[in-house]
Short mmCIF file of C-alpha atoms in Angstrom, two decimals:
data_model
loop_
_atom_site.label_atom_id
_atom_site.label_comp_id
_atom_site.label_asym_id
_atom_site.label_seq_id
_atom_site.Cartn_x
_atom_site.Cartn_y
_atom_site.Cartn_z
CA MET D 960 -15.45 86.11 -22.91
CA VAL D 961 -14.12 84.08 -20.04
CA ASN D 962 -11.09 81.85 -21.05
CA LEU D 963 -12.45 78.45 -19.94
CA ASN D 964 -9.17 76.66 -19.86
CA ARG D 965 -7.74 79.25 -17.90
CA TYR D 966 -10.61 79.32 -15.47
CA ILE D 967 -10.32 75.47 -14.95
CA ALA D 968 -6.76 75.83 -14.45
CA GLN D 969 -7.21 78.45 -11.59
CA ALA D 970 -10.45 76.79 -10.18
CA GLY D 971 -8.94 73.42 -9.41
CA TYR D 972 -7.13 70.39 -10.92
CA ILE D 973 -6.32 66.64 -10.05
CA LEU D 974 -2.74 65.59 -9.69
CA ALA D 975 -2.05 62.00 -10.34
CA ILE D 976 0.88 60.31 -9.08
CA CYS D 977 2.21 57.29 -10.50
CA HIS D 978 4.69 55.36 -8.38
CA GLN D 979 6.07 51.91 -7.92
CA ALA D 980 4.26 50.04 -5.22
CA SER D 981 6.00 49.09 -2.05
CA GLY D 982 7.33 45.44 -2.57
CA ALA D 983 6.10 45.50 -6.41
CA PRO D 984 7.74 42.72 -8.44
CA ALA D 985 10.39 44.06 -10.83
CA ALA D 986 8.93 47.29 -12.51
CA LEU D 987 5.61 46.00 -13.62
CA ARG D 988 3.19 46.92 -10.86
CA THR D 989 2.01 50.73 -10.44
CA VAL D 990 0.09 52.35 -8.10
CA TRP D 991 -2.14 55.61 -8.56
CA GLU D 992 -2.87 58.14 -6.01
CA VAL D 993 -4.95 60.93 -6.98
CA VAL D 994 -4.82 64.22 -4.81
CA THR D 995 -7.00 67.12 -5.47
CA VAL D 996 -5.49 70.81 -5.00
CA THR D 997 -7.75 73.46 -5.34
CA SER D 998 -6.74 77.37 -6.04
CA CYS D 999 -8.76 80.33 -6.05
CA PRO D 1000 -10.14 81.90 -9.23
CA ASN D 1001 -8.83 84.95 -11.03
CA ASN D 1002 -5.40 83.98 -9.97
CA ALA D 1003 -5.79 85.18 -6.36
CA CYS D 1004 -3.44 82.51 -5.15
CA ALA D 1005 -0.49 83.97 -6.80
CA THR D 1006 -0.28 86.53 -3.96
CA THR D 1007 0.61 85.72 -0.44
CA ALA D 1008 -2.67 86.66 0.95
CA PRO D 1009 -5.15 83.93 2.22
CA CYS D 1010 -8.00 83.64 -0.35
CA THR D 1011 -11.59 81.78 -0.25
CA SER D 1012 -12.83 80.16 -3.17
CA THR D 1013 -16.46 79.25 -3.36
CA SER D 1014 -16.41 77.93 -6.94
CA SER D 1015 -16.78 74.21 -7.41
CA PRO D 1016 -13.22 73.05 -8.62
CA VAL D 1017 -13.15 71.51 -12.13
CA THR D 1018 -10.86 68.83 -12.42
CA LYS D 1019 -8.75 67.20 -14.86
CA THR D 1020 -6.86 63.62 -14.35
CA LEU D 1021 -3.35 63.46 -15.41
CA THR D 1022 -2.60 59.65 -16.44
CA THR D 1023 0.71 58.26 -17.31
CA THR D 1024 2.25 54.74 -17.14
CA GLU D 1025 5.76 56.09 -16.92
CA CYS D 1026 6.62 54.35 -13.70
CA SER D 1027 9.99 52.36 -13.15
CA THR D 1028 12.00 50.88 -10.37
CA SER D 1029 13.53 54.26 -10.13
CA GLU D 1030 10.44 55.98 -9.38
CA PRO D 1031 10.64 57.72 -5.64
CA PRO D 1032 8.27 56.62 -3.18
CA THR D 1033 4.75 57.96 -3.05
CA THR D 1034 4.43 61.61 -2.28
CA THR D 1035 1.24 62.72 -0.65
CA PHE D 1036 0.30 66.37 -0.88
CA GLU D 1037 -2.10 68.16 1.57
CA SER D 1038 -5.60 68.67 -0.19
CA THR D 1039 -7.67 71.66 0.32
CA SER D 1040 -11.50 72.03 -0.41
CA SER D 1041 -12.86 74.82 -2.65
CA SER D 1042 -14.94 76.23 0.38
CA SER D 1043 -11.86 76.58 2.75
CA THR D 1044 -9.40 79.44 3.42
CA SER D 1045 -6.07 78.49 2.56
CA THR D 1046 -2.65 80.17 2.21
CA PRO D 1047 -0.72 78.90 -1.15
CA ALA D 1048 2.83 78.17 -1.47
CA SER D 1049 4.62 81.44 -2.10
CA SER D 1050 7.24 83.45 -0.47
CA VAL D 1051 7.27 86.51 1.70
CA TYR D 1052 6.22 89.68 -0.29
CA THR D 1053 8.32 92.57 0.57
CA ALA D 1054 7.56 95.55 -1.77
CA PRO D 1055 10.19 97.86 -2.94
CA PRO D 1056 10.04 101.65 -2.31
CA SER D 1057 7.09 103.01 -4.24
CA SER D 1058 8.70 106.24 -5.11
CA ASN D 1059 8.62 104.92 -8.70
CA PRO D 1060 5.24 103.14 -10.00
CA TYR D 1061 7.04 101.28 -12.74
CA ARG D 1062 9.52 99.97 -10.26
CA ASP D 1063 6.87 98.49 -8.16
CA ARG D 1064 5.05 97.21 -11.27
CA ASN D 1065 8.17 95.39 -12.72
CA PHE D 1066 9.01 93.97 -9.18
CA ASN D 1067 5.44 92.53 -9.07
CA THR D 1068 5.59 91.01 -12.43
CA ILE D 1069 8.71 89.30 -11.58
CA HIS D 1070 7.54 88.29 -8.24
CA HIS D 1071 4.60 86.63 -9.78
CA ILE D 1072 6.58 84.89 -12.39
CA TYR D 1073 8.81 83.25 -9.89
CA ASN D 1074 5.73 82.42 -7.73
CA LEU D 1075 4.42 80.28 -10.39
CA THR D 1076 7.45 78.03 -10.25
CA ILE D 1077 6.70 77.17 -6.71
CA PHE D 1078 5.02 73.74 -6.28
CA PRO D 1079 2.23 73.17 -6.86
CA ASN D 1080 1.44 76.62 -8.34
CA GLN D 1081 3.23 75.44 -11.81
CA VAL D 1082 0.97 72.16 -12.16
CA PRO D 1083 -2.18 73.72 -13.75
CA ILE D 1084 0.34 75.35 -16.43
CA ILE D 1085 1.89 72.12 -16.97
CA THR D 1086 -1.38 70.43 -17.31
CA PHE D 1087 -3.37 72.99 -19.47
CA GLY D 1088 -0.38 74.70 -21.13
CA ALA D 1089 -0.16 78.52 -22.23
CA SER D 1090 -4.06 79.06 -21.45
CA ALA D 1091 -3.43 78.66 -17.67
CA VAL D 1092 -0.73 81.40 -17.65
CA PRO D 1093 -2.24 84.51 -16.19
CA ASP D 1094 -2.40 87.62 -18.42
CA GLY D 1095 -0.02 90.40 -17.94
CA LEU D 1096 3.12 88.30 -17.26
CA PHE D 1097 4.72 87.66 -20.67
CA ALA D 1098 3.99 89.43 -23.99
CA ASP D 1099 2.79 87.28 -26.90
CA HIS D 1100 6.35 87.48 -28.74
CA ALA D 1101 8.46 87.30 -25.56
CA SER D 1102 12.04 85.97 -26.05
CA GLY D 1103 14.96 85.35 -24.09
CA ARG D 1104 18.09 83.62 -23.14
CA ILE D 1105 18.58 81.34 -20.06
CA SER D 1106 22.21 80.10 -19.63
CA PRO D 1107 23.27 77.34 -19.81
CA VAL D 1108 20.01 76.09 -21.29
CA GLY D 1109 19.59 77.96 -24.36
CA ASN D 1110 17.43 80.62 -26.35
CA PHE D 1111 13.66 81.03 -26.11
CA THR D 1112 12.11 82.59 -29.02
CA ASP D 1113 8.54 83.16 -28.44
CA PHE D 1114 5.80 82.85 -25.74
CA GLU D 1115 5.36 79.06 -25.52
CA ASP D 1116 9.13 78.47 -25.42
CA SER D 1117 9.33 81.10 -22.57
CA ILE D 1118 6.49 79.90 -20.34
CA GLU D 1119 7.84 76.21 -20.83
CA TYR D 1120 11.17 77.01 -19.62
CA PHE D 1121 9.68 79.13 -16.24
CA PHE D 1122 7.00 76.76 -15.37
CA ALA D 1123 7.51 73.11 -16.99
CA LEU D 1124 11.13 72.62 -15.95
CA PRO D 1125 11.02 73.33 -12.33
CA PRO D 1126 11.31 70.08 -10.44
CA LEU D 1127 8.30 67.95 -9.41
CA PRO D 1128 8.27 65.96 -6.11
CA ILE D 1129 7.69 62.86 -8.40
CA SER D 1130 10.54 63.64 -10.73
CA ASN D 1131 13.66 63.21 -8.27
CA LYS D 1132 14.93 60.69 -5.57
CA ASN D 1133 14.50 63.31 -2.78
CA SER D 1134 10.99 64.09 -3.54
CA ALA D 1135 12.23 67.78 -3.86
CA ALA D 1136 10.60 70.86 -5.56
CA PHE D 1137 10.84 74.60 -5.23
CA THR D 1138 8.52 75.58 -2.24
CA ARG D 1139 9.66 79.10 -1.78
CA PHE D 1140 12.02 81.80 -3.21
CA GLU D 1141 13.67 84.90 -2.16
CA LEU D 1142 13.88 87.91 -4.65
CA VAL D 1143 17.05 88.86 -2.96
CA GLN D 1144 18.12 91.73 -5.46
CA PHE D 1145 16.00 94.08 -7.43
CA SER D 1146 16.64 97.36 -9.50
CA SER D 1147 14.74 99.08 -12.06
CA GLU D 1148 15.80 102.76 -12.80
CA CYS D 1149 13.64 103.04 -15.96
CA PRO D 1150 10.08 101.74 -17.08
CA GLU D 1151 11.60 99.23 -19.64
CA VAL D 1152 14.41 97.27 -17.93
CA ALA D 1153 15.00 95.78 -14.40
CA ALA D 1154 17.74 93.65 -13.02
CA SER D 1155 17.13 90.73 -10.28
CA THR D 1156 18.84 87.94 -8.45
CA VAL D 1157 16.62 85.18 -6.96
CA TYR D 1158 17.27 82.12 -4.74
CA LEU D 1159 15.00 79.41 -5.15
CA TYR D 1160 14.69 76.92 -2.54
CA ALA D 1161 14.22 72.97 -3.19
CA GLU D 1162 12.69 71.12 -0.02
CA VAL D 1163 11.39 67.75 0.29
CA VAL D 1164 7.62 67.59 -0.45
CA ASN D 1165 6.61 64.29 1.12
CA ALA D 1166 4.15 64.26 4.14
CA SER D 1167 4.78 60.72 4.89
CA SER D 1168 8.48 61.33 5.25
CA PRO D 1169 10.42 62.35 8.32
CA ASP D 1170 12.48 64.64 5.88
CA ASN D 1171 9.13 66.64 4.82
CA GLY D 1172 10.25 70.35 4.65
CA LYS D 1173 14.03 69.54 4.65
CA LEU D 1174 16.15 71.72 2.53
CA VAL D 1175 17.91 69.85 -0.30
CA SER D 1176 19.48 72.56 -2.30
CA ILE D 1177 19.21 76.28 -3.64
CA LEU D 1178 19.23 77.58 -7.10
CA LYS D 1179 20.50 80.89 -7.99
CA GLN D 1180 19.20 83.01 -11.02
CA THR D 1181 20.33 86.49 -11.79
CA GLY D 1182 20.03 88.67 -14.94
CA PHE D 1183 18.12 91.23 -16.74
CA TRP D 1184 14.38 92.00 -17.97
CA ARG D 1185 12.79 93.94 -20.46
CA PHE D 1186 8.96 95.23 -20.23
CA ASN D 1187 6.65 96.79 -22.75
CA GLU D 1188 4.28 99.56 -21.94
CA ARG D 1189 1.85 97.26 -20.10
CA GLY D 1190 4.25 95.84 -17.79
CA GLU D 1191 4.83 92.46 -19.59
CA VAL D 1192 8.15 90.93 -20.01
CA VAL D 1193 9.00 90.98 -23.59
CA ASN D 1194 12.69 90.02 -23.26
CA TYR D 1195 14.98 88.56 -20.71
CA ASP D 1196 18.69 87.61 -20.34
CA LEU D 1197 19.12 85.40 -17.09
CA ALA D 1198 21.94 82.92 -15.90
CA LEU D 1199 21.49 79.95 -13.54
CA ILE D 1200 24.60 79.98 -11.40
CA GLU D 1201 26.49 76.42 -10.81
CA VAL D 1202 23.44 74.56 -11.74
CA ASP D 1203 25.61 71.43 -12.05
CA HIS D 1204 26.07 71.39 -8.33
CA PHE D 1205 22.27 72.14 -7.81
CA ILE D 1206 21.48 69.24 -10.04
CA GLU D 1207 23.67 66.70 -8.12
CA GLU D 1208 22.20 67.91 -4.72
CA LEU D 1209 18.66 67.70 -5.83
CA THR D 1210 18.93 64.20 -7.39
CA SER D 1211 21.54 62.93 -4.91
CA THR D 1212 23.29 61.74 -8.02
CA ASP D 1213 27.06 62.02 -9.35
CA TYR D 1214 26.64 62.30 -12.96
CA ASN D 1215 30.37 61.81 -13.55
CA ASP D 1216 29.61 58.15 -12.54
CA PRO D 1217 29.16 55.92 -15.92
CA ALA D 1218 26.33 53.95 -13.89
CA ALA D 1219 24.42 57.38 -13.42
CA GLN D 1220 25.03 58.23 -16.92
CA ARG D 1221 23.52 54.93 -18.34
CA GLU D 1222 20.48 55.23 -15.98
CA LEU D 1223 19.72 58.82 -17.29
CA ILE D 1224 19.98 57.38 -20.81
CA VAL D 1225 17.69 54.56 -20.08
CA THR D 1226 15.16 56.69 -18.23
CA THR D 1227 15.12 59.24 -21.16
CA CYS D 1228 14.59 56.47 -23.77
CA ASN D 1229 11.79 54.93 -21.75
CA ALA D 1230 10.09 58.29 -21.37
CA GLN D 1231 10.51 59.11 -25.07
CA ALA D 1232 9.01 55.59 -26.15
CA ILE D 1233 5.75 56.87 -24.42
CA ARG D 1234 5.53 60.57 -25.06
CA CYS D 1235 6.92 60.51 -28.79
CA ASN D 1236 5.12 58.04 -30.86
CA GLY D 1237 2.97 58.29 -34.09
CA LYS D 1238 4.17 61.42 -35.91
CA ASN D 1239 6.39 62.21 -33.39
CA ALA D 1240 8.25 59.07 -33.22
CA GLN D 1241 12.16 59.60 -33.18
CA TYR D 1242 13.45 56.00 -32.95
CA ASP D 1243 12.69 52.77 -34.09
CA SER D 1244 12.83 51.19 -30.46
CA ILE D 1245 14.08 51.92 -27.00
CA ASP D 1246 17.03 49.87 -27.93
CA HIS D 1247 17.58 51.85 -30.80
CA CYS D 1248 17.13 54.96 -28.79
CA ILE D 1249 19.76 53.75 -25.95
CA GLU D 1250 22.45 52.84 -28.84
CA SER D 1251 22.19 56.25 -30.30
CA LEU D 1252 22.35 58.13 -26.96
CA SER D 1253 25.02 56.03 -25.84
CA ALA D 1254 27.20 57.00 -28.75
CA LYS D 1255 26.70 60.68 -27.77
CA PRO D 1256 28.62 62.84 -25.35
CA PHE D 1257 26.92 62.79 -22.05
CA GLY D 1258 27.41 66.43 -21.67
CA SER D 1259 27.04 68.68 -18.39
CA TYR D 1260 24.49 70.60 -16.86
CA THR D 1261 26.86 73.77 -17.28
CA ASP D 1262 26.48 73.44 -20.93
CA VAL D 1263 23.19 72.17 -21.86
CA TRP D 1264 22.74 73.77 -25.21
CA SER D 1265 24.67 70.77 -26.96
CA ASP D 1266 24.38 67.50 -28.86
CA SER D 1267 24.43 65.60 -25.78
CA VAL D 1268 22.39 63.26 -23.51
CA VAL D 1269 21.74 66.04 -20.84
CA CYS D 1270 20.13 68.11 -23.42
CA ARG D 1271 17.94 65.52 -24.35
CA SER D 1272 17.19 64.66 -20.82
CA ILE D 1273 16.05 68.35 -20.45
CA HIS D 1274 13.75 68.39 -23.55
CA ILE D 1275 12.12 64.92 -22.51
CA VAL D 1276 10.74 66.83 -19.63
CA LEU D 1277 9.21 69.63 -22.09
CA THR D 1278 7.56 66.80 -24.29
CA LEU D 1279 4.93 66.54 -21.57
CA THR D 1280 3.75 70.17 -22.53
CA ARG D 1281 4.31 70.02 -26.35
CA PRO D 1282 5.56 66.68 -27.68
CA ASP D 1283 5.27 67.79 -31.44
CA ALA D 1284 7.80 70.73 -30.71
CA HIS D 1285 10.08 69.01 -28.43
CA CYS D 1286 10.32 65.27 -29.27
CA PRO D 1287 12.45 66.16 -32.45
CA HIS D 1288 15.06 67.84 -29.67
CA VAL D 1289 15.19 64.29 -28.08
CA GLY D 1290 15.75 62.65 -31.40
CA PRO D 1291 19.05 61.67 -32.93
CA SER D 1292 19.39 64.94 -34.90
CA GLY D 1293 18.88 66.98 -31.86
CA GLY D 1294 15.98 69.15 -33.93
CA MET D 1295 18.16 72.28 -34.06
CA LYS D 1296 18.15 72.66 -30.26
CA CYS D 1297 20.41 69.69 -28.78
CA VAL D 1298 23.08 70.42 -31.37
CA ASP D 1299 26.45 71.93 -30.88
CA TYR D 1300 26.77 75.57 -31.20
CA ASP D 1301 30.00 77.54 -30.60
CA TYR D 1302 30.36 79.74 -27.38
CA LYS D 1303 30.08 83.11 -29.16
CA THR D 1304 26.66 82.10 -31.00
CA ARG D 1305 25.39 80.94 -27.47
CA GLN D 1306 26.17 83.97 -25.52
CA PHE D 1307 26.84 86.99 -27.73
CA ASP D 1308 24.64 86.81 -30.84
CA ASP D 1309 22.15 89.37 -29.59
CA GLU D 1310 21.50 90.72 -32.89
CA ARG D 1311 20.18 87.62 -34.10
CA LEU D 1312 18.04 86.81 -30.97
CA TRP D 1313 16.69 90.14 -30.31
CA GLY D 1314 17.84 92.53 -33.18
CA ARG D 1315 19.99 94.94 -31.05
CA THR D 1316 22.64 94.79 -28.50
CA ASP D 1317 21.66 97.40 -26.00
CA LEU D 1318 18.26 95.79 -25.10
CA PHE D 1319 18.75 96.07 -21.25
CA ARG D 1320 20.13 99.58 -20.87
CA CYS D 1321 18.01 102.57 -19.77
CA ILE D 1322 18.54 105.12 -22.57
CA ALA D 1323 16.70 108.43 -22.26
#
């Protein structure tokens, strides 16, 4: 049976961009720009080969009222029609030596995962959730650790980290997003385990800007993966290297500045007021949220897994995909995610997370 949601996500989507109008009074006036981006069916656009889609795109409109004076200028993305041939955002594919079929298989899986972090490849997953994730990438019970962000204990958690957290052009002052990556290191000496290092390049994505395509920053991620017999990722233990410097360059913001910290608190509280309401409400008002977060440690992007403002600023992004799961993490208690864990629990409790300590070793 055809998975309709997955087909819709692969056939096409509409990205609606909300931004502050030029010359708008205060923060009240907003403008909508709708841009259609079409990809090929059957996930063909996850490869680097050009593909042609003859299917009529099925679209979904994302709507939001989350505009503020801190929104960046309008970003316009090049549209493609469903009948044209186009090359999607991707990176140069260099296949590893093919003497071991499982090595190629594991390389291809990791390459495919990172390709879906590249803008706009991740937008269908943000829009449609788990149904837009291609089969064969993550096992249903996938779990792992991403330092310094935290543990991810199931399929939904895992795909949200990989595909919902990468920056979008409308989410930062530089209009930057990941536009390419390099899988610079890779090794897989047994079918179950691989190690990799990837560089993710954040560049300006704004066709109307003279800086369009300019490199803003680079994020490095390195670590280990474990696969099942079908080649799906079952477990991962990965680390983001010097992510605080990446965030500062991405946002052109010094988060040691009290004014910048205050701005992030206000932005987080305004967003939660829109996304976390009804049964998901966490605060009585925006002022209550600001008061609560102002009393907490601001935190650091090198220590996200903590009872801090920084942790809540990460989880407010994830409320776009699953508000019922992530709104409690933005709330006063931290919802068992934005809470303080000691160093040994965060980094060394492999038994609790995976049930064993030798998960990423090739054992005959």
